[in-house]
């Protein structure tokens, strides 16, 4: 199988001033693309040659896992945004956030702390547990909660390449901007 990246669901300048076109060009155009290219180079002759991404993420290790997970994680991350979307969750997801974290504000605070305190490269995730409740999990490097049987709802990429062009070393400033570009209608459809 040859993986091609889906087109971004927004224009390159749609997330300005929070995320610049230059960051999109590097993050999507270079980093995300490189994970897909590396995966396509590793799959031929492996037992995952014809597997779909989720099967690979749940079963592979090493380079094949890392690159497949980074392809999936980045697609999921970019598809959290629209630049002009719903600013707060509504409906069932809003209720679940309230019952799991007490309020949307407290959820944002806890998620932001998880994203800011993750040491090194990785991802902060909002996941749906099997009983419908929500949890925040930190995952290093390429790791993904699908492997733990959890359903990803939202993610924040805290690899430096996600923010260094726009925010340099100020990860907390990037996380503050992250809330401005999420489209909660998309996030709610995943719950
Ligand atoms: Fe990234």
XYZ file of C-alpha atoms in Angstrom, residues 70-151:
82
model
C 3.018 9.914 12.950
C 1.088 9.826 9.663
C -2.169 9.059 11.510
C -1.500 11.474 14.410
C -0.753 14.413 12.117
C -3.797 13.819 9.931
C -5.931 13.666 13.079
C -4.273 16.835 14.434
C -4.682 18.917 11.279
C -8.298 17.770 11.027
C -9.024 19.340 14.452
C -8.814 22.802 12.884
C -10.752 24.986 10.531
C -9.867 28.498 11.652
C -13.486 29.629 11.691
C -15.165 26.794 13.523
C -17.282 26.399 16.604
C -15.346 27.799 19.594
C -16.876 25.647 22.312
C -18.271 22.125 22.457
C -22.011 21.600 22.447
C -24.391 18.693 22.939
C -23.243 15.291 24.185
C -19.549 16.150 24.095
C -20.112 19.292 26.177
C -21.982 17.174 28.744
C -19.203 14.555 28.798
C -16.548 17.265 29.305
C -18.567 18.733 32.142
C -19.064 15.409 33.886
C -15.434 14.293 33.411
C -13.645 17.578 34.222
C -16.345 19.659 35.993
C -16.261 22.453 33.379
C -14.928 23.347 29.923
C -12.550 25.850 31.538
C -11.152 23.231 33.917
C -10.752 20.795 31.003
C -8.764 23.411 29.057
C -6.583 24.037 32.080
C -5.884 20.309 32.630
C -5.302 19.608 28.946
C -3.015 22.633 28.663
C -1.001 21.471 31.664
C -0.660 17.978 30.143
C 0.517 19.469 26.838
C 2.919 21.933 28.472
C 4.445 19.455 30.925
C 5.055 16.604 28.488
C 8.830 16.178 28.533
C 10.401 16.203 25.083
C 8.397 15.350 21.960
C 4.929 13.889 21.972
C 1.194 14.408 21.979
C -1.504 15.385 24.485
C -4.761 13.543 23.810
C -8.367 13.806 24.858
C -9.756 10.271 24.696
C -13.099 8.597 25.135
C -13.042 5.653 27.515
C -15.171 2.557 26.988
C -17.792 3.850 29.460
C -18.181 7.167 27.570
C -16.193 9.235 30.067
C -13.252 11.344 28.901
C -9.604 11.354 29.958
C -6.496 13.340 29.124
C -3.400 11.311 28.325
C 0.184 12.263 27.512
C 2.027 10.154 24.971
C 5.730 10.465 24.110
C 7.116 10.505 20.562
C 4.681 8.846 18.106
C 2.595 6.926 20.641
C -1.136 6.824 20.194
C -4.018 5.878 22.513
C -5.537 3.575 19.867
C -2.967 1.067 21.033
C -4.562 1.142 24.516
C -8.056 0.585 23.113
C -9.043 4.240 23.692
C -10.846 6.461 21.198
